[in-house]
Amino acid sequence: MLKTIVVALDGSEITERIIQTLQDLALPKESKVVLCHVFLPPDTDKDLPADRPHPQSAEVSYLQIEKQLQSYQAQFFTNSQLE
């Protein structure tokens, strides 16, 4: 039995299929789904520190991302949280 599932979403077209697949799993109520948003790596050759905001992150509103994750979260009948 799956206890915790961490789902990294990047806003691509596959996101809806991932959410649908999670719903199709019919997880028990004791399970927990953790939704998080990930940013695609920049198309540069230089190394960027992992703990610093990426240049592309400014293009997407954090509030917009949080609202999208909340809408996905509302579709689950199991315990879930946002990261």
Tab-separated table of N, CA and C in Angstrom:
chain	number	residue	atom	x	y	z
A	1	MET	N	0.843	-1.179	0.000
A	1	MET	CA	0.000	0.000	0.000
A	1	MET	C	0.888	1.243	0.000
A	2	LEU	N	0.548	2.191	-0.811
A	2	LEU	CA	1.287	3.447	-0.887
A	2	LEU	C	0.867	4.355	0.262
A	3	LYS	N	1.858	4.855	1.005
A	3	LYS	CA	1.554	5.752	2.122
A	3	LYS	C	1.669	7.210	1.708
A	4	THR	N	2.752	7.538	1.006
A	4	THR	CA	2.983	8.913	0.578
A	4	THR	C	3.452	8.915	-0.870
A	5	ILE	N	2.843	9.781	-1.667
A	5	ILE	CA	3.236	9.943	-3.065
A	5	ILE	C	3.621	11.405	-3.256
A	6	VAL	N	4.835	11.643	-3.722
A	6	VAL	CA	5.290	12.993	-4.030
A	6	VAL	C	5.163	13.184	-5.537
A	7	VAL	N	4.453	14.233	-5.932
A	7	VAL	CA	4.186	14.484	-7.347
A	7	VAL	C	4.797	15.829	-7.726
A	8	ALA	N	5.782	15.800	-8.604
A	8	ALA	CA	6.425	17.024	-9.085
A	8	ALA	C	5.776	17.425	-10.406
A	9	LEU	N	5.185	18.597	-10.437
A	9	LEU	CA	4.487	19.089	-11.626
A	9	LEU	C	5.231	20.298	-12.180
A	10	ASP	N	5.311	20.377	-13.508
A	10	ASP	CA	6.026	21.495	-14.127
A	10	ASP	C	5.134	22.357	-15.019
A	11	GLY	N	3.848	22.103	-15.016
A	11	GLY	CA	2.940	22.910	-15.819
A	11	GLY	C	2.838	22.485	-17.270
A	12	SER	N	3.463	21.387	-17.644
A	12	SER	CA	3.394	20.918	-19.026
A	12	SER	C	2.051	20.230	-19.283
A	13	GLU	N	1.819	19.869	-20.534
A	13	GLU	CA	0.525	19.273	-20.895
A	13	GLU	C	0.295	17.908	-20.254
A	14	ILE	N	1.319	17.254	-19.782
A	14	ILE	CA	1.156	15.941	-19.156
A	14	ILE	C	0.594	16.043	-17.725
A	15	THR	N	0.586	17.240	-17.173
A	15	THR	CA	0.128	17.438	-15.799
A	15	THR	C	-1.282	16.900	-15.582
A	16	GLU	N	-2.195	17.202	-16.481
A	16	GLU	CA	-3.581	16.743	-16.327
A	16	GLU	C	-3.658	15.218	-16.316
A	17	ARG	N	-2.839	14.564	-17.136
A	17	ARG	CA	-2.835	13.091	-17.154
A	17	ARG	C	-2.277	12.532	-15.851
A	18	ILE	N	-1.296	13.219	-15.287
A	18	ILE	CA	-0.733	12.779	-14.008
A	18	ILE	C	-1.789	12.866	-12.914
A	19	ILE	N	-2.509	13.970	-12.860
A	19	ILE	CA	-3.567	14.139	-11.855
A	19	ILE	C	-4.642	13.079	-12.053
A	20	GLN	N	-5.040	12.826	-13.287
A	20	GLN	CA	-6.050	11.806	-13.569
A	20	GLN	C	-5.562	10.425	-13.133
A	21	THR	N	-4.309	10.114	-13.383
A	21	THR	CA	-3.747	8.825	-12.978
A	21	THR	C	-3.775	8.675	-11.464
A	22	LEU	N	-3.453	9.736	-10.747
A	22	LEU	CA	-3.517	9.690	-9.281
A	22	LEU	C	-4.940	9.414	-8.808
A	23	GLN	N	-5.910	10.045	-9.444
A	23	GLN	CA	-7.306	9.810	-9.080
A	23	GLN	C	-7.716	8.374	-9.391
A	24	ASP	N	-7.201	7.816	-10.468
A	24	ASP	CA	-7.532	6.446	-10.858
A	24	ASP	C	-6.928	5.403	-9.924
A	25	LEU	N	-5.907	5.781	-9.160
A	25	LEU	CA	-5.269	4.835	-8.248
A	25	LEU	C	-6.176	4.412	-7.093
A	26	ALA	N	-7.216	5.154	-6.822
A	26	ALA	CA	-8.140	4.851	-5.721
A	26	ALA	C	-7.357	4.629	-4.429
A	27	LEU	N	-6.602	5.636	-4.049
A	27	LEU	CA	-5.771	5.556	-2.856
A	27	LEU	C	-6.626	5.503	-1.595
A	28	PRO	N	-6.179	4.753	-0.589
A	28	PRO	CA	-6.914	4.751	0.678
A	28	PRO	C	-6.810	6.118	1.357
A	29	LYS	N	-7.758	6.420	2.229
A	29	LYS	CA	-7.782	7.727	2.888
A	29	LYS	C	-6.550	7.976	3.743
A	30	GLU	N	-5.865	6.919	4.165
A	30	GLU	CA	-4.660	7.080	4.983
A	30	GLU	C	-3.468	7.539	4.147
A	31	SER	N	-3.565	7.412	2.845
A	31	SER	CA	-2.465	7.824	1.968
A	31	SER	C	-2.359	9.341	1.942
A	32	LYS	N	-1.194	9.807	1.568
A	32	LYS	CA	-0.950	11.246	1.496
A	32	LYS	C	-0.325	11.561	0.141
A	33	VAL	N	-0.834	12.595	-0.510
A	33	VAL	CA	-0.304	13.055	-1.793
A	33	VAL	C	0.326	14.427	-1.560
A	34	VAL	N	1.591	14.568	-1.932
A	34	VAL	CA	2.306	15.838	-1.804
A	34	VAL	C	2.512	16.391	-3.210
A	35	LEU	N	1.900	17.539	-3.483
A	35	LEU	CA	2.030	18.187	-4.787
A	35	LEU	C	3.070	19.297	-4.694
A	36	CYS	N	3.975	19.335	-5.642
A	36	CYS	CA	4.961	20.419	-5.676
A	36	CYS	C	5.189	20.839	-7.124
A	37	HIS	N	5.585	22.077	-7.281
A	37	HIS	CA	5.874	22.605	-8.610
A	37	HIS	C	7.382	22.639	-8.794
A	38	VAL	N	7.837	22.213	-9.941
A	38	VAL	CA	9.265	22.268	-10.264
A	38	VAL	C	9.447	23.146	-11.494
A	39	PHE	N	10.573	23.817	-11.544
A	39	PHE	CA	10.902	24.652	-12.692
A	39	PHE	C	11.850	23.891	-13.593
A	40	LEU	N	11.643	24.008	-14.881
A	40	LEU	CA	12.543	23.383	-15.842
A	40	LEU	C	13.902	24.061	-15.765
A	41	PRO	N	14.974	23.314	-15.965
A	41	PRO	CA	16.297	23.937	-15.917
A	41	PRO	C	16.462	24.932	-17.060
A	42	PRO	N	17.215	25.984	-16.811
A	42	PRO	CA	17.430	26.973	-17.879
A	42	PRO	C	18.261	26.374	-19.009
A	43	ASP	N	18.149	26.977	-20.170
A	43	ASP	CA	18.883	26.501	-21.350
A	43	ASP	C	20.255	27.163	-21.450
A	44	THR	N	20.949	27.224	-20.349
A	44	THR	CA	22.279	27.819	-20.363
A	44	THR	C	23.311	26.759	-20.026
A	45	ASP	N	24.548	27.056	-20.362
A	45	ASP	CA	25.632	26.122	-20.079
A	45	ASP	C	26.244	26.342	-18.704
A	46	LYS	N	25.964	27.467	-18.088
A	46	LYS	CA	26.578	27.737	-16.789
A	46	LYS	C	25.799	27.040	-15.676
A	47	ASP	N	26.521	26.690	-14.633
A	47	ASP	CA	25.901	26.033	-13.488
A	47	ASP	C	25.243	27.076	-12.595
A	48	LEU	N	24.050	26.753	-12.124
A	48	LEU	CA	23.344	27.629	-11.197
A	48	LEU	C	23.193	26.914	-9.863
A	49	PRO	N	23.334	27.629	-8.769
A	49	PRO	CA	23.138	26.993	-7.464
A	49	PRO	C	21.696	26.513	-7.318
A	50	ALA	N	21.523	25.362	-6.721
A	50	ALA	CA	20.189	24.778	-6.577
A	50	ALA	C	19.329	25.548	-5.594
A	51	ASP	N	19.948	26.281	-4.671
A	51	ASP	CA	19.173	26.978	-3.649
A	51	ASP	C	18.876	28.433	-4.010
A	52	ARG	N	19.048	28.798	-5.254
A	52	ARG	CA	18.768	30.157	-5.722
A	52	ARG	C	17.640	30.114	-6.743
A	53	PRO	N	16.827	31.189	-6.797
A	53	PRO	CA	15.758	31.219	-7.808
A	53	PRO	C	16.336	31.159	-9.215
A	54	HIS	N	15.660	30.454	-10.074
A	54	HIS	CA	16.087	30.354	-11.463
A	54	HIS	C	15.574	31.566	-12.228
A	55	PRO	N	16.296	31.996	-13.254
A	55	PRO	CA	15.868	33.165	-14.028
A	55	PRO	C	14.457	33.024	-14.595
A	56	GLN	N	14.074	31.818	-14.997
A	56	GLN	CA	12.747	31.620	-15.583
A	56	GLN	C	11.639	31.686	-14.543
A	57	SER	N	11.977	31.549	-13.275
A	57	SER	CA	10.940	31.541	-12.252
A	57	SER	C	10.221	32.883	-12.176
A	58	ALA	N	10.868	33.958	-12.613
A	58	ALA	CA	10.228	35.269	-12.604
A	58	ALA	C	9.124	35.361	-13.644
A	59	GLU	N	9.151	34.504	-14.653
A	59	GLU	CA	8.150	34.538	-15.713
A	59	GLU	C	6.796	34.012	-15.240
A	60	VAL	N	6.809	33.208	-14.200
A	60	VAL	CA	5.587	32.586	-13.715
A	60	VAL	C	5.301	33.107	-12.319
A	61	SER	N	4.099	33.560	-12.106
A	61	SER	CA	3.706	34.073	-10.805
A	61	SER	C	3.582	32.930	-9.802
A	62	TYR	N	4.227	33.099	-8.647
A	62	TYR	CA	4.123	32.081	-7.606
A	62	TYR	C	2.682	31.933	-7.131
A	63	LEU	N	1.949	33.041	-7.105
A	63	LEU	CA	0.541	32.987	-6.716
A	63	LEU	C	-0.251	32.150	-7.717
A	64	GLN	N	0.039	32.308	-8.995
A	64	GLN	CA	-0.628	31.525	-10.039
A	64	GLN	C	-0.327	30.036	-9.863
A	65	ILE	N	0.922	29.707	-9.574
A	65	ILE	CA	1.309	28.311	-9.364
A	65	ILE	C	0.594	27.741	-8.153
A	66	GLU	N	0.561	28.511	-7.066
A	66	GLU	CA	-0.095	28.033	-5.848
A	66	GLU	C	-1.586	27.792	-6.079
A	67	LYS	N	-2.244	28.676	-6.791
A	67	LYS	CA	-3.669	28.491	-7.088
A	67	LYS	C	-3.901	27.243	-7.933
A	68	GLN	N	-3.015	27.001	-8.898
A	68	GLN	CA	-3.144	25.807	-9.732
A	68	GLN	C	-2.976	24.550	-8.889
A	69	LEU	N	-1.967	24.541	-8.015
A	69	LEU	CA	-1.756	23.384	-7.144
A	69	LEU	C	-2.945	23.181	-6.205
A	70	GLN	N	-3.523	24.265	-5.703
A	70	GLN	CA	-4.696	24.155	-4.834
A	70	GLN	C	-5.884	23.564	-5.582
A	71	SER	N	-6.033	23.906	-6.852
A	71	SER	CA	-7.141	23.337	-7.626
A	71	SER	C	-6.944	21.841	-7.828
A	72	TYR	N	-5.697	21.403	-8.033
A	72	TYR	CA	-5.421	19.967	-8.121
A	72	TYR	C	-5.665	19.297	-6.776
A	73	GLN	N	-5.234	19.947	-5.717
A	73	GLN	CA	-5.382	19.393	-4.375
A	73	GLN	C	-6.860	19.154	-4.044
A	74	ALA	N	-7.726	20.031	-4.476
A	74	ALA	CA	-9.153	19.909	-4.192
A	74	ALA	C	-9.776	18.686	-4.864
A	75	GLN	N	-9.104	18.096	-5.834
A	75	GLN	CA	-9.641	16.944	-6.558
A	75	GLN	C	-9.378	15.618	-5.853
A	76	PHE	N	-8.578	15.636	-4.784
A	76	PHE	CA	-8.223	14.396	-4.100
A	76	PHE	C	-9.092	14.166	-2.877
A	77	PHE	N	-9.400	12.885	-2.629
A	77	PHE	CA	-10.172	12.518	-1.454
A	77	PHE	C	-9.260	12.043	-0.329
A	78	THR	N	-7.968	11.979	-0.596
A	78	THR	CA	-7.002	11.572	0.418
A	78	THR	C	-6.354	12.817	1.012
A	79	ASN	N	-5.597	12.607	2.063
A	79	ASN	CA	-4.841	13.678	2.683
A	79	ASN	C	-3.823	14.199	1.673
A	80	SER	N	-3.716	15.507	1.525
A	80	SER	CA	-2.750	16.058	0.578
A	80	SER	C	-2.166	17.348	1.130
A	81	GLN	N	-1.028	17.715	0.599
A	81	GLN	CA	-0.398	18.973	0.984
A	81	GLN	C	0.360	19.536	-0.200
A	82	LEU	N	0.684	20.826	-0.107
A	82	LEU	CA	1.426	21.513	-1.161
A	82	LEU	C	2.821	21.833	-0.666
A	83	GLU	N	3.782	21.719	-1.552
A	83	GLU	CA	5.175	22.070	-1.231
A	83	GLU	C	5.656	23.079	-2.228
